[in-house]
């Protein structure tokens, strides 16, 4: 069975991250599948809304570190960066259903969704600094805008988890629900959106996003270049080695 399930019905395409045995950690192939699915949904006039969901126990543990080290992103055409650009520029409504851990890109991708529904077991984290890396997905721009600078600094510099109620308070999520209800609720909202005039949805989203679309893509590009450089530096190598060896990192 595919690690990314794609289902389209009644104007809604649902993308399900389906690698539960590895906590829905994302590989280069999975990023490519997600990017392809978004491109297809954008081109298909019958698709009006896209939903991204995981399992009620986990949304995504972020990058699969083994795959990430074996196939590090090389340049802006790497699957992970193609996925991020596609999700940042996607013109139709995007809805996310998030339960359990949402680590790294599992959190940063949510800044680009229009509506986010979370289980009360959701745990968001952006531990890039702890891995010797920098923020990605335009989170260095969007987290301070959404959270306020000091809360964004806490999330990005310390990299510690924050939970569903805190995410609701800062505006990262729209509603918190019992985990067993989240995917169904997101699907219900998506159907409600799909029943509305498509042109009205597209133009309203475009108008809301147009003021900073260029800034978001510029931030993604700058972050991506720095992220790629830092991935080859000693701090990241030590952080990844420590993770694989299940020990505390020793940064010099």
mmCIF file of C-alpha atoms in Angstrom:
data_model
loop_
_atom_site.group_PDB
_atom_site.id
_atom_site.type_symbol
_atom_site.label_atom_id
_atom_site.label_comp_id
_atom_site.label_asym_id
_atom_site.label_seq_id
_atom_site.Cartn_x
_atom_site.Cartn_y
_atom_site.Cartn_z
ATOM 1 C CA UNK A 1 0.000 0.000 0.000
ATOM 2 C CA UNK A 2 1.230 3.498 -0.853
ATOM 3 C CA UNK A 3 2.760 5.736 1.811
ATOM 4 C CA UNK A 4 0.605 8.583 0.427
ATOM 5 C CA UNK A 5 -3.031 7.742 -0.265
ATOM 6 C CA UNK A 6 -4.925 9.967 -2.719
ATOM 7 C CA UNK A 7 -8.721 9.920 -2.819
ATOM 8 C CA UNK A 8 -10.957 12.325 -4.719
ATOM 9 C CA UNK A 9 -14.711 12.520 -4.201
ATOM 10 C CA UNK A 10 -17.322 15.276 -4.558
ATOM 11 C CA UNK A 11 -14.751 17.965 -5.333
ATOM 12 C CA UNK A 12 -12.437 17.105 -2.412
ATOM 13 C CA UNK A 13 -9.025 15.460 -2.781
ATOM 14 C CA UNK A 14 -7.823 13.873 0.453
ATOM 15 C CA UNK A 15 -4.110 13.130 0.870
ATOM 16 C CA UNK A 16 -3.431 10.696 3.713
ATOM 17 C CA UNK A 17 0.058 10.205 5.107
ATOM 18 C CA UNK A 18 0.047 6.444 5.494
ATOM 19 C CA UNK A 19 3.310 5.222 6.992
ATOM 20 C CA UNK A 20 2.164 4.539 10.500
ATOM 21 C CA UNK A 21 4.864 1.939 11.257
ATOM 22 C CA UNK A 22 7.421 4.773 10.927
ATOM 23 C CA UNK A 23 5.252 7.391 12.639
ATOM 24 C CA UNK A 24 4.365 8.892 9.252
ATOM 25 C CA UNK A 25 7.928 10.119 8.795
ATOM 26 C CA UNK A 26 8.388 11.550 5.316
ATOM 27 C CA UNK A 27 10.808 10.315 2.655
ATOM 28 C CA UNK A 28 11.912 12.016 -0.556
ATOM 29 C CA UNK A 29 9.551 9.724 -2.480
ATOM 30 C CA UNK A 30 6.643 10.764 -0.241
ATOM 31 C CA UNK A 31 7.408 14.464 -0.754
ATOM 32 C CA UNK A 32 7.433 13.842 -4.510
ATOM 33 C CA UNK A 33 4.060 12.066 -4.274
ATOM 34 C CA UNK A 34 2.572 14.929 -2.265
ATOM 35 C CA UNK A 35 3.945 17.532 -4.689
ATOM 36 C CA UNK A 36 2.584 15.584 -7.665
ATOM 37 C CA UNK A 37 -0.833 15.218 -6.023
ATOM 38 C CA UNK A 38 -1.028 18.952 -5.341
ATOM 39 C CA UNK A 39 -0.125 19.743 -8.949
ATOM 40 C CA UNK A 40 -2.802 17.356 -10.196
ATOM 41 C CA UNK A 41 -5.402 18.796 -7.819
ATOM 42 C CA UNK A 42 -4.541 22.320 -8.920
ATOM 43 C CA UNK A 43 -4.914 21.398 -12.602
ATOM 44 C CA UNK A 44 -8.194 19.498 -12.117
ATOM 45 C CA UNK A 45 -11.096 21.948 -12.258
ATOM 46 C CA UNK A 46 -13.373 19.426 -10.558
ATOM 47 C CA UNK A 47 -11.197 19.520 -7.417
ATOM 48 C CA UNK A 48 -12.151 22.464 -5.232
ATOM 49 C CA UNK A 49 -10.529 21.624 -1.886
ATOM 50 C CA UNK A 50 -7.579 19.532 -0.676
ATOM 51 C CA UNK A 51 -7.377 17.877 2.747
ATOM 52 C CA UNK A 52 -4.130 16.540 4.228
ATOM 53 C CA UNK A 53 -4.447 14.149 7.144
ATOM 54 C CA UNK A 54 -2.544 11.522 9.081
ATOM 55 C CA UNK A 55 -3.680 8.964 11.633
ATOM 56 C CA UNK A 56 -5.518 9.821 14.843
ATOM 57 C CA UNK A 57 -2.336 8.870 16.741
ATOM 58 C CA UNK A 58 0.256 10.734 14.640
ATOM 59 C CA UNK A 59 0.276 13.349 11.893
ATOM 60 C CA UNK A 60 3.964 13.170 10.970
ATOM 61 C CA UNK A 61 7.266 12.675 12.785
ATOM 62 C CA UNK A 62 8.867 14.923 10.159
ATOM 63 C CA UNK A 63 11.714 13.817 7.938
ATOM 64 C CA UNK A 64 12.707 10.162 7.893
ATOM 65 C CA UNK A 65 16.255 10.812 9.074
ATOM 66 C CA UNK A 66 17.726 7.695 7.502
ATOM 67 C CA UNK A 67 16.279 8.575 4.103
ATOM 68 C CA UNK A 68 17.144 12.233 4.670
ATOM 69 C CA UNK A 69 20.819 11.426 5.295
ATOM 70 C CA UNK A 70 20.938 8.980 2.389
ATOM 71 C CA UNK A 71 19.240 11.422 0.004
ATOM 72 C CA UNK A 72 19.844 14.938 1.368
ATOM 73 C CA UNK A 73 17.954 17.669 -0.481
ATOM 74 C CA UNK A 74 20.160 18.962 -3.272
ATOM 75 C CA UNK A 75 19.011 22.319 -4.559
ATOM 76 C CA UNK A 76 15.602 23.915 -4.957
ATOM 77 C CA UNK A 77 14.299 21.072 -7.135
ATOM 78 C CA UNK A 78 14.600 18.538 -4.301
ATOM 79 C CA UNK A 79 11.218 16.883 -3.605
ATOM 80 C CA UNK A 80 10.864 18.462 -0.154
ATOM 81 C CA UNK A 81 11.334 21.976 -1.504
ATOM 82 C CA UNK A 82 9.009 21.297 -4.459
ATOM 83 C CA UNK A 83 6.345 20.161 -1.984
ATOM 84 C CA UNK A 84 6.810 23.264 0.157
ATOM 85 C CA UNK A 85 6.584 25.611 -2.833
ATOM 86 C CA UNK A 86 3.489 23.814 -4.108
ATOM 87 C CA UNK A 87 1.724 24.013 -0.779
ATOM 88 C CA UNK A 88 2.687 27.669 -0.285
ATOM 89 C CA UNK A 89 1.354 28.682 -3.696
ATOM 90 C CA UNK A 90 -1.641 26.328 -3.893
ATOM 91 C CA UNK A 91 -4.597 28.492 -5.007
ATOM 92 C CA UNK A 92 -7.478 26.360 -3.693
ATOM 93 C CA UNK A 93 -8.505 25.911 -0.049
ATOM 94 C CA UNK A 94 -6.246 23.616 1.998
ATOM 95 C CA UNK A 95 -7.541 21.879 5.120
ATOM 96 C CA UNK A 96 -5.386 19.913 7.577
ATOM 97 C CA UNK A 97 -6.398 17.315 10.161
ATOM 98 C CA UNK A 98 -3.632 16.936 12.756
ATOM 99 C CA UNK A 99 -3.488 14.443 15.613
ATOM 100 C CA UNK A 100 -0.546 13.349 17.728
ATOM 101 C CA UNK A 101 3.014 14.473 16.918
ATOM 102 C CA UNK A 102 3.554 17.010 14.136
ATOM 103 C CA UNK A 103 7.335 17.391 14.043
ATOM 104 C CA UNK A 104 9.450 19.719 11.917
ATOM 105 C CA UNK A 105 7.835 20.013 8.513
ATOM 106 C CA UNK A 106 4.778 18.369 10.098
ATOM 107 C CA UNK A 107 4.318 21.734 11.821
ATOM 108 C CA UNK A 108 5.813 24.173 9.310
ATOM 109 C CA UNK A 109 3.611 23.012 6.442
ATOM 110 C CA UNK A 110 0.574 24.042 8.513
ATOM 111 C CA UNK A 111 1.446 27.734 8.180
ATOM 112 C CA UNK A 112 0.323 27.421 4.549
ATOM 113 C CA UNK A 113 -3.054 25.797 5.204
ATOM 114 C CA UNK A 114 -6.246 27.803 5.313
ATOM 115 C CA UNK A 115 -7.959 25.732 8.005
ATOM 116 C CA UNK A 116 -6.321 23.419 10.549
ATOM 117 C CA UNK A 117 -8.195 21.094 12.932
ATOM 118 C CA UNK A 118 -6.291 19.359 15.706
ATOM 119 C CA UNK A 119 -6.832 16.500 18.064
ATOM 120 C CA UNK A 120 -6.436 17.238 21.759
ATOM 121 C CA UNK A 121 -3.430 14.888 21.583
ATOM 122 C CA UNK A 122 -1.616 17.051 18.999
ATOM 123 C CA UNK A 123 1.984 18.012 19.795
ATOM 124 C CA UNK A 124 3.705 20.506 17.511
ATOM 125 C CA UNK A 125 7.463 21.033 17.383
ATOM 126 C CA UNK A 126 10.098 22.674 15.194
ATOM 127 C CA UNK A 127 13.376 21.211 16.525
ATOM 128 C CA UNK A 128 15.631 22.437 13.707
ATOM 129 C CA UNK A 129 18.150 24.200 15.959
ATOM 130 C CA UNK A 130 18.492 21.028 18.037
ATOM 131 C CA UNK A 131 19.550 19.224 14.849
ATOM 132 C CA UNK A 132 22.121 21.857 13.913
ATOM 133 C CA UNK A 133 19.846 23.252 11.195
ATOM 134 C CA UNK A 134 17.694 26.335 10.597
ATOM 135 C CA UNK A 135 13.993 26.989 10.173
ATOM 136 C CA UNK A 136 12.341 25.905 6.907
ATOM 137 C CA UNK A 137 9.015 26.228 5.101
ATOM 138 C CA UNK A 138 9.087 30.038 5.563
ATOM 139 C CA UNK A 139 8.563 29.450 9.297
ATOM 140 C CA UNK A 140 11.191 32.093 10.109
ATOM 141 C CA UNK A 141 8.803 34.608 8.503
ATOM 142 C CA UNK A 142 5.386 33.149 9.341
ATOM 143 C CA UNK A 143 5.892 31.952 12.928
ATOM 144 C CA UNK A 144 6.735 35.455 14.253
ATOM 145 C CA UNK A 145 3.798 36.914 12.316
ATOM 146 C CA UNK A 146 1.352 34.373 13.740
ATOM 147 C CA UNK A 147 2.721 33.728 17.240
ATOM 148 C CA UNK A 148 4.382 37.051 18.010
ATOM 149 C CA UNK A 149 8.162 37.245 18.109
ATOM 150 C CA UNK A 150 8.828 35.908 21.612
ATOM 151 C CA UNK A 151 6.592 32.866 21.287
ATOM 152 C CA UNK A 152 8.078 32.152 17.862
ATOM 153 C CA UNK A 153 11.575 32.445 19.334
ATOM 154 C CA UNK A 154 10.600 29.981 22.065
ATOM 155 C CA UNK A 155 9.266 27.508 19.500
ATOM 156 C CA UNK A 156 12.138 27.843 17.024
ATOM 157 C CA UNK A 157 15.164 28.432 19.272
ATOM 158 C CA UNK A 158 14.296 25.904 21.994
ATOM 159 C CA UNK A 159 12.542 23.504 19.634
ATOM 160 C CA UNK A 160 10.379 22.106 22.413
ATOM 161 C CA UNK A 161 6.840 20.785 21.802
ATOM 162 C CA UNK A 162 3.747 22.903 22.278
ATOM 163 C CA UNK A 163 0.317 21.392 22.453
ATOM 164 C CA UNK A 164 -3.135 21.733 20.945
ATOM 165 C CA UNK A 165 -4.532 24.414 23.266
ATOM 166 C CA UNK A 166 -1.407 26.574 22.840
ATOM 167 C CA UNK A 167 -1.643 26.138 19.068
ATOM 168 C CA UNK A 168 -5.280 27.214 19.223
ATOM 169 C CA UNK A 169 -4.373 30.262 21.306
ATOM 170 C CA UNK A 170 -1.742 31.504 18.832
ATOM 171 C CA UNK A 171 -3.910 30.809 15.783
ATOM 172 C CA UNK A 172 -2.107 27.846 14.257
ATOM 173 C CA UNK A 173 -5.255 25.725 14.553
ATOM 174 C CA UNK A 174 -8.930 26.612 14.217
ATOM 175 C CA UNK A 175 -10.503 24.046 16.515
ATOM 176 C CA UNK A 176 -9.460 21.251 18.922
ATOM 177 C CA UNK A 177 -11.428 18.017 18.935
ATOM 178 C CA UNK A 178 -11.171 14.460 20.268
ATOM 179 C CA UNK A 179 -8.664 12.628 18.015
ATOM 180 C CA UNK A 180 -11.217 10.123 16.739
ATOM 181 C CA UNK A 181 -13.317 12.999 15.348
ATOM 182 C CA UNK A 182 -10.678 15.148 13.647
ATOM 183 C CA UNK A 183 -10.390 13.564 10.198
ATOM 184 C CA UNK A 184 -14.166 13.334 9.833
ATOM 185 C CA UNK A 185 -14.604 16.948 10.950
ATOM 186 C CA UNK A 186 -11.994 18.173 8.451
ATOM 187 C CA UNK A 187 -13.758 16.175 5.715
ATOM 188 C CA UNK A 188 -17.079 17.778 6.673
ATOM 189 C CA UNK A 189 -15.576 21.267 6.458
ATOM 190 C CA UNK A 190 -13.989 20.417 3.099
ATOM 191 C CA UNK A 191 -17.351 19.312 1.707
ATOM 192 C CA UNK A 192 -18.891 22.552 2.951
ATOM 193 C CA UNK A 193 -16.187 24.539 1.146
ATOM 194 C CA UNK A 194 -16.543 22.456 -2.034
ATOM 195 C CA UNK A 195 -20.244 23.377 -2.195
ATOM 196 C CA UNK A 196 -19.429 27.087 -2.373
ATOM 197 C CA UNK A 197 -18.722 29.042 -5.594
ATOM 198 C CA UNK A 198 -15.234 28.041 -6.707
ATOM 199 C CA UNK A 199 -14.353 31.453 -8.138
ATOM 200 C CA UNK A 200 -15.277 33.121 -4.843
ATOM 201 C CA UNK A 201 -13.050 30.739 -2.879
ATOM 202 C CA UNK A 202 -10.114 31.228 -5.255
ATOM 203 C CA UNK A 203 -10.330 35.008 -5.369
ATOM 204 C CA UNK A 204 -10.820 35.408 -1.622
ATOM 205 C CA UNK A 205 -7.790 33.216 -0.874
ATOM 206 C CA UNK A 206 -5.734 35.047 -3.515
ATOM 207 C CA UNK A 207 -6.598 38.417 -2.025
ATOM 208 C CA UNK A 208 -5.711 37.271 1.500
ATOM 209 C CA UNK A 209 -2.389 35.799 0.395
ATOM 210 C CA UNK A 210 -1.211 38.239 -2.270
ATOM 211 C CA UNK A 211 0.405 40.723 0.114
ATOM 212 C CA UNK A 212 3.104 38.306 1.207
ATOM 213 C CA UNK A 213 3.215 35.539 -1.408
ATOM 214 C CA UNK A 214 6.523 36.776 -2.832
ATOM 215 C CA UNK A 215 7.980 37.193 0.658
ATOM 216 C CA UNK A 216 7.006 33.619 1.591
ATOM 217 C CA UNK A 217 8.664 32.145 -1.493
ATOM 218 C CA UNK A 218 11.738 34.322 -0.955
ATOM 219 C CA UNK A 219 11.985 33.167 2.677
ATOM 220 C CA UNK A 220 11.640 29.527 1.585
ATOM 221 C CA UNK A 221 14.429 29.949 -0.938
ATOM 222 C CA UNK A 222 16.787 31.622 1.543
ATOM 223 C CA UNK A 223 16.012 29.098 4.288
ATOM 224 C CA UNK A 224 16.517 26.219 1.840
ATOM 225 C CA UNK A 225 19.961 27.435 0.801
ATOM 226 C CA UNK A 226 21.071 27.893 4.427
ATOM 227 C CA UNK A 227 19.480 24.575 5.466
ATOM 228 C CA UNK A 228 21.423 22.763 2.738
ATOM 229 C CA UNK A 229 24.699 24.359 3.818
ATOM 230 C CA UNK A 230 24.134 23.643 7.516
ATOM 231 C CA UNK A 231 23.267 20.031 6.745
ATOM 232 C CA UNK A 232 26.906 19.510 5.691
ATOM 233 C CA UNK A 233 28.406 21.243 8.736
ATOM 234 C CA UNK A 234 29.763 19.609 11.943
ATOM 235 C CA UNK A 235 26.832 20.540 14.213
ATOM 236 C CA UNK A 236 24.257 18.755 12.047
ATOM 237 C CA UNK A 237 26.520 15.746 11.561
ATOM 238 C CA UNK A 238 26.943 15.442 15.329
ATOM 239 C CA UNK A 239 23.207 15.915 15.970
ATOM 240 C CA UNK A 240 22.244 13.214 13.479
ATOM 241 C CA UNK A 241 24.957 10.839 14.726
ATOM 242 C CA UNK A 242 23.751 11.334 18.301
ATOM 243 C CA UNK A 243 20.157 10.653 17.259
ATOM 244 C CA UNK A 244 21.118 7.443 15.464
ATOM 245 C CA UNK A 245 23.281 6.331 18.402
ATOM 246 C CA UNK A 246 20.589 7.298 20.948
ATOM 247 C CA UNK A 247 22.868 9.576 22.957
ATOM 248 C CA UNK A 248 23.027 13.255 23.834
ATOM 249 C CA UNK A 249 24.807 15.369 21.195
ATOM 250 C CA UNK A 250 28.131 16.987 22.055
ATOM 251 C CA UNK A 251 28.349 20.300 20.247
ATOM 252 C CA UNK A 252 31.742 22.012 20.175
#
